[in-house]
Amino acid sequence: MERYKFLYELSKQALDEEIDRFKKLEEKAGRFLSILSIVIVGYTALNNAAASAVLPAHGLLSYTFIALSALTYIALLSACSKLFSSIKLSKSPRVAIDNETTEIIQTEDLLTSYYQMAIACQEAQQIAKDQLDIKTGYLLSAYKEISFSAAVLSASLITYFLILAHKGT
């Protein structure tokens, strides 16, 4: 009996750990969303400041700025999409305590009950792991796209300063 009890406790602990990872991933997605918001503010400020210097487009630097700005916009949209996909509500994995569970506990011996609950925990843990893998993929992709957006935004800023320096001469 102790082995089945141990199996159940181990399965429950694994499920609890997976749910904890799930929560941490949600928190990380929230932080990424904050970072993305800052990048979007920077993007908007730069485009507002650059509009009078760049438009109407003339010369290679102006066209380069416009292309970098468009690329940043696309990358920001993609990052937003990935982040929202990673924080999309999904059914939380849990062990069902329903009539079937109650019936097993009432009609079966303690060993069978421990075993059935251990199996239920393992199934819920696998569902949580599968969902976590999908969300992690979205979050990693969003991170890469936020980094790319920041790099392209920096290149846009440098191009803007070059346009200002070129106009000053």
PDB file of C-alpha atoms in Angstrom:
ATOM      1  CA  MET A   1       0.000   0.000   0.000  1.00  0.00           C
ATOM      2  CA  GLU A   2       2.838   2.376   0.786  1.00  0.00           C
ATOM      3  CA  ARG A   3       4.114   2.055  -2.773  1.00  0.00           C
ATOM      4  CA  TYR A   4       0.766   3.166  -4.209  1.00  0.00           C
ATOM      5  CA  LYS A   5       0.521   6.016  -1.745  1.00  0.00           C
ATOM      6  CA  PHE A   6       4.057   7.056  -2.716  1.00  0.00           C
ATOM      7  CA  LEU A   7       3.128   6.819  -6.404  1.00  0.00           C
ATOM      8  CA  TYR A   8       0.103   9.036  -5.828  1.00  0.00           C
ATOM      9  CA  GLU A   9       2.094  11.617  -3.832  1.00  0.00           C
ATOM     10  CA  LEU A  10       4.839  11.656  -6.444  1.00  0.00           C
ATOM     11  CA  SER A  11       2.291  12.089  -9.252  1.00  0.00           C
ATOM     12  CA  LYS A  12       0.531  14.883  -7.369  1.00  0.00           C
ATOM     13  CA  GLN A  13       3.841  16.635  -6.731  1.00  0.00           C
ATOM     14  CA  ALA A  14       4.733  16.413 -10.438  1.00  0.00           C
ATOM     15  CA  LEU A  15       1.351  17.917 -11.331  1.00  0.00           C
ATOM     16  CA  ASP A  16       1.803  20.724  -8.794  1.00  0.00           C
ATOM     17  CA  GLU A  17       5.262  21.494 -10.195  1.00  0.00           C
ATOM     18  CA  GLU A  18       3.899  21.597 -13.756  1.00  0.00           C
ATOM     19  CA  ILE A  19       1.116  23.964 -12.710  1.00  0.00           C
ATOM     20  CA  ASP A  20       3.702  26.150 -10.961  1.00  0.00           C
ATOM     21  CA  ARG A  21       5.744  26.293 -14.196  1.00  0.00           C
ATOM     22  CA  PHE A  22       2.525  27.217 -15.974  1.00  0.00           C
ATOM     23  CA  LYS A  23       2.031  30.190 -13.621  1.00  0.00           C
ATOM     24  CA  LYS A  24       5.653  31.312 -13.997  1.00  0.00           C
ATOM     25  CA  LEU A  25       5.314  31.242 -17.766  1.00  0.00           C
ATOM     26  CA  GLU A  26       2.226  33.460 -17.529  1.00  0.00           C
ATOM     27  CA  GLU A  27       4.187  35.925 -15.377  1.00  0.00           C
ATOM     28  CA  LYS A  28       7.049  35.955 -17.869  1.00  0.00           C
ATOM     29  CA  ALA A  29       4.620  36.617 -20.717  1.00  0.00           C
ATOM     30  CA  GLY A  30       3.290  39.592 -18.750  1.00  0.00           C
ATOM     31  CA  ARG A  31       6.819  40.975 -18.404  1.00  0.00           C
ATOM     32  CA  PHE A  32       7.442  40.498 -22.110  1.00  0.00           C
ATOM     33  CA  LEU A  33       4.219  42.358 -22.812  1.00  0.00           C
ATOM     34  CA  SER A  34       5.502  45.265 -20.707  1.00  0.00           C
ATOM     35  CA  ILE A  35       8.779  45.291 -22.637  1.00  0.00           C
ATOM     36  CA  LEU A  36       6.885  45.164 -25.905  1.00  0.00           C
ATOM     37  CA  SER A  37       4.783  48.125 -24.792  1.00  0.00           C
ATOM     38  CA  ILE A  38       7.939  50.153 -24.172  1.00  0.00           C
ATOM     39  CA  VAL A  39       9.281  49.261 -27.624  1.00  0.00           C
ATOM     40  CA  ILE A  40       5.957  50.289 -29.191  1.00  0.00           C
ATOM     41  CA  VAL A  41       6.103  53.657 -27.399  1.00  0.00           C
ATOM     42  CA  GLY A  42       9.656  54.144 -28.687  1.00  0.00           C
ATOM     43  CA  TYR A  43       8.586  53.180 -32.184  1.00  0.00           C
ATOM     44  CA  THR A  44       5.674  55.616 -32.133  1.00  0.00           C
ATOM     45  CA  ALA A  45       7.790  58.465 -30.737  1.00  0.00           C
ATOM     46  CA  LEU A  46      10.510  57.924 -33.311  1.00  0.00           C
ATOM     47  CA  ASN A  47       8.074  57.840 -36.218  1.00  0.00           C
ATOM     48  CA  ASN A  48       6.323  60.977 -34.997  1.00  0.00           C
ATOM     49  CA  ALA A  49       9.627  62.807 -34.640  1.00  0.00           C
ATOM     50  CA  ALA A  50      10.955  61.562 -37.969  1.00  0.00           C
ATOM     51  CA  ALA A  51       7.857  62.228 -40.063  1.00  0.00           C
ATOM     52  CA  SER A  52       8.776  65.816 -40.925  1.00  0.00           C
ATOM     53  CA  ALA A  53      12.412  64.976 -41.658  1.00  0.00           C
ATOM     54  CA  VAL A  54      11.764  61.866 -43.719  1.00  0.00           C
ATOM     55  CA  LEU A  55       8.573  62.692 -45.611  1.00  0.00           C
ATOM     56  CA  PRO A  56       8.342  63.311 -48.450  1.00  0.00           C
ATOM     57  CA  ALA A  57      10.937  60.618 -49.050  1.00  0.00           C
ATOM     58  CA  HIS A  58      14.079  61.754 -50.780  1.00  0.00           C
ATOM     59  CA  GLY A  59      17.378  59.974 -50.945  1.00  0.00           C
ATOM     60  CA  LEU A  60      18.648  56.618 -49.779  1.00  0.00           C
ATOM     61  CA  LEU A  61      18.531  57.468 -46.056  1.00  0.00           C
ATOM     62  CA  SER A  62      14.828  58.370 -46.169  1.00  0.00           C
ATOM     63  CA  TYR A  63      13.936  55.173 -48.013  1.00  0.00           C
ATOM     64  CA  THR A  64      16.096  53.160 -45.613  1.00  0.00           C
ATOM     65  CA  PHE A  65      14.294  54.709 -42.639  1.00  0.00           C
ATOM     66  CA  ILE A  66      10.888  53.948 -44.155  1.00  0.00           C
ATOM     67  CA  ALA A  67      11.883  50.338 -44.860  1.00  0.00           C
ATOM     68  CA  LEU A  68      13.264  49.863 -41.334  1.00  0.00           C
ATOM     69  CA  SER A  69      10.149  51.450 -39.871  1.00  0.00           C
ATOM     70  CA  ALA A  70       7.898  49.115 -41.856  1.00  0.00           C
ATOM     71  CA  LEU A  71      10.004  46.109 -40.833  1.00  0.00           C
ATOM     72  CA  THR A  72       9.781  47.164 -37.176  1.00  0.00           C
ATOM     73  CA  TYR A  73       6.003  47.486 -37.466  1.00  0.00           C
ATOM     74  CA  ILE A  74       5.662  43.984 -38.922  1.00  0.00           C
ATOM     75  CA  ALA A  75       7.949  42.505 -36.255  1.00  0.00           C
ATOM     76  CA  LEU A  76       6.008  44.273 -33.484  1.00  0.00           C
ATOM     77  CA  LEU A  77       2.705  42.952 -34.816  1.00  0.00           C
ATOM     78  CA  SER A  78       4.115  39.446 -35.000  1.00  0.00           C
ATOM     79  CA  ALA A  79       5.514  39.685 -31.463  1.00  0.00           C
ATOM     80  CA  CYS A  80       2.119  40.874 -30.194  1.00  0.00           C
ATOM     81  CA  SER A  81       0.430  37.950 -31.901  1.00  0.00           C
ATOM     82  CA  LYS A  82       2.844  35.431 -30.368  1.00  0.00           C
ATOM     83  CA  LEU A  83       2.544  36.970 -26.909  1.00  0.00           C
ATOM     84  CA  PHE A  84      -1.233  36.938 -27.006  1.00  0.00           C
ATOM     85  CA  SER A  85      -1.130  33.327 -28.190  1.00  0.00           C
ATOM     86  CA  SER A  86       1.080  32.423 -25.235  1.00  0.00           C
ATOM     87  CA  ILE A  87      -1.212  34.057 -22.685  1.00  0.00           C
ATOM     88  CA  LYS A  88      -4.405  32.824 -24.333  1.00  0.00           C
ATOM     89  CA  LEU A  89      -6.686  31.275 -21.774  1.00  0.00           C
ATOM     90  CA  SER A  90      -6.607  27.530 -21.789  1.00  0.00           C
ATOM     91  CA  LYS A  91      -8.271  24.886 -19.720  1.00  0.00           C
ATOM     92  CA  SER A  92      -6.290  24.509 -16.544  1.00  0.00           C
ATOM     93  CA  PRO A  93      -5.148  20.935 -16.002  1.00  0.00           C
ATOM     94  CA  ARG A  94      -6.523  19.395 -12.863  1.00  0.00           C
ATOM     95  CA  VAL A  95      -7.633  16.147 -11.352  1.00  0.00           C
ATOM     96  CA  ALA A  96     -11.381  15.768 -11.626  1.00  0.00           C
ATOM     97  CA  ILE A  97     -13.164  15.073  -8.391  1.00  0.00           C
ATOM     98  CA  ASP A  98     -16.482  13.897  -9.739  1.00  0.00           C
ATOM     99  CA  ASN A  99     -19.024  11.111  -9.241  1.00  0.00           C
ATOM    100  CA  GLU A 100     -16.746   8.570 -10.894  1.00  0.00           C
ATOM    101  CA  THR A 101     -13.930   9.429  -8.479  1.00  0.00           C
ATOM    102  CA  THR A 102     -16.291   9.217  -5.517  1.00  0.00           C
ATOM    103  CA  GLU A 103     -17.564   5.856  -6.722  1.00  0.00           C
ATOM    104  CA  ILE A 104     -14.030   4.467  -7.073  1.00  0.00           C
ATOM    105  CA  ILE A 105     -13.165   5.588  -3.566  1.00  0.00           C
ATOM    106  CA  GLN A 106     -16.360   4.107  -2.121  1.00  0.00           C
ATOM    107  CA  THR A 107     -16.330   0.790  -3.972  1.00  0.00           C
ATOM    108  CA  GLU A 108     -12.637  -0.016  -4.417  1.00  0.00           C
ATOM    109  CA  ASP A 109      -9.966  -0.743  -1.871  1.00  0.00           C
ATOM    110  CA  LEU A 110      -7.437   1.889  -0.820  1.00  0.00           C
ATOM    111  CA  LEU A 111      -4.713   0.530  -3.124  1.00  0.00           C
ATOM    112  CA  THR A 112      -6.926   0.859  -6.185  1.00  0.00           C
ATOM    113  CA  SER A 113      -8.004   4.341  -5.101  1.00  0.00           C
ATOM    114  CA  TYR A 114      -4.395   5.485  -4.723  1.00  0.00           C
ATOM    115  CA  TYR A 115      -3.531   3.978  -8.072  1.00  0.00           C
ATOM    116  CA  GLN A 116      -6.491   5.598  -9.869  1.00  0.00           C
ATOM    117  CA  MET A 117      -5.712   9.003  -8.354  1.00  0.00           C
ATOM    118  CA  ALA A 118      -2.046   8.636  -9.320  1.00  0.00           C
ATOM    119  CA  ILE A 119      -3.082   7.886 -12.915  1.00  0.00           C
ATOM    120  CA  ALA A 120      -5.415  10.904 -12.915  1.00  0.00           C
ATOM    121  CA  CYS A 121      -2.578  13.142 -11.671  1.00  0.00           C
ATOM    122  CA  GLN A 122      -0.237  11.781 -14.341  1.00  0.00           C
ATOM    123  CA  GLU A 123      -2.792  12.423 -17.083  1.00  0.00           C
ATOM    124  CA  ALA A 124      -3.382  15.992 -15.857  1.00  0.00           C
ATOM    125  CA  GLN A 125       0.382  16.521 -15.613  1.00  0.00           C
ATOM    126  CA  GLN A 126       0.815  15.387 -19.227  1.00  0.00           C
ATOM    127  CA  ILE A 127      -1.919  17.770 -20.395  1.00  0.00           C
ATOM    128  CA  ALA A 128      -0.231  20.606 -18.494  1.00  0.00           C
ATOM    129  CA  LYS A 129       3.151  19.698 -19.999  1.00  0.00           C
ATOM    130  CA  ASP A 130       1.729  19.658 -23.531  1.00  0.00           C
ATOM    131  CA  GLN A 131       0.068  23.048 -23.042  1.00  0.00           C
ATOM    132  CA  LEU A 132       3.227  24.427 -21.469  1.00  0.00           C
ATOM    133  CA  ASP A 133       5.347  23.262 -24.404  1.00  0.00           C
ATOM    134  CA  ILE A 134       3.059  25.092 -26.840  1.00  0.00           C
ATOM    135  CA  LYS A 135       3.001  28.273 -24.751  1.00  0.00           C
ATOM    136  CA  THR A 136       6.779  28.140 -24.299  1.00  0.00           C
ATOM    137  CA  GLY A 137       7.232  27.932 -28.069  1.00  0.00           C
ATOM    138  CA  TYR A 138       5.093  31.021 -28.558  1.00  0.00           C
ATOM    139  CA  LEU A 139       6.928  32.861 -25.806  1.00  0.00           C
ATOM    140  CA  LEU A 140      10.369  32.025 -27.201  1.00  0.00           C
ATOM    141  CA  SER A 141       9.268  33.183 -30.621  1.00  0.00           C
ATOM    142  CA  ALA A 142       7.854  36.407 -29.143  1.00  0.00           C
ATOM    143  CA  TYR A 143      11.138  37.014 -27.304  1.00  0.00           C
ATOM    144  CA  LYS A 144      13.123  36.667 -30.518  1.00  0.00           C
ATOM    145  CA  GLU A 145      10.755  39.003 -32.341  1.00  0.00           C
ATOM    146  CA  ILE A 146      10.889  41.602 -29.562  1.00  0.00           C
ATOM    147  CA  SER A 147      14.682  41.459 -29.700  1.00  0.00           C
ATOM    148  CA  PHE A 148      14.591  41.796 -33.478  1.00  0.00           C
ATOM    149  CA  SER A 149      12.152  44.715 -33.205  1.00  0.00           C
ATOM    150  CA  ALA A 150      14.426  46.483 -30.738  1.00  0.00           C
ATOM    151  CA  ALA A 151      17.434  45.980 -33.020  1.00  0.00           C
ATOM    152  CA  VAL A 152      15.582  47.268 -36.087  1.00  0.00           C
ATOM    153  CA  LEU A 153      14.215  50.171 -34.047  1.00  0.00           C
ATOM    154  CA  SER A 154      17.786  51.029 -33.043  1.00  0.00           C
ATOM    155  CA  ALA A 155      18.837  50.924 -36.698  1.00  0.00           C
ATOM    156  CA  SER A 156      15.898  53.230 -37.489  1.00  0.00           C
ATOM    157  CA  LEU A 157      17.046  55.633 -34.790  1.00  0.00           C
ATOM    158  CA  ILE A 158      20.584  55.684 -36.178  1.00  0.00           C
ATOM    159  CA  THR A 159      19.210  56.271 -39.672  1.00  0.00           C
ATOM    160  CA  TYR A 160      17.084  59.142 -38.335  1.00  0.00           C
ATOM    161  CA  PHE A 161      20.131  60.773 -36.748  1.00  0.00           C
ATOM    162  CA  LEU A 162      22.020  60.350 -40.023  1.00  0.00           C
ATOM    163  CA  ILE A 163      19.140  62.084 -41.845  1.00  0.00           C
ATOM    164  CA  LEU A 164      19.248  64.947 -39.344  1.00  0.00           C
ATOM    165  CA  ALA A 165      23.025  65.230 -39.688  1.00  0.00           C
ATOM    166  CA  HIS A 166      22.750  65.157 -43.482  1.00  0.00           C
ATOM    167  CA  LYS A 167      20.096  67.921 -43.453  1.00  0.00           C
ATOM    168  CA  GLY A 168      22.284  70.026 -41.155  1.00  0.00           C
ATOM    169  CA  THR A 169      25.136  70.084 -43.681  1.00  0.00           C
TER     170      THR A 169
END
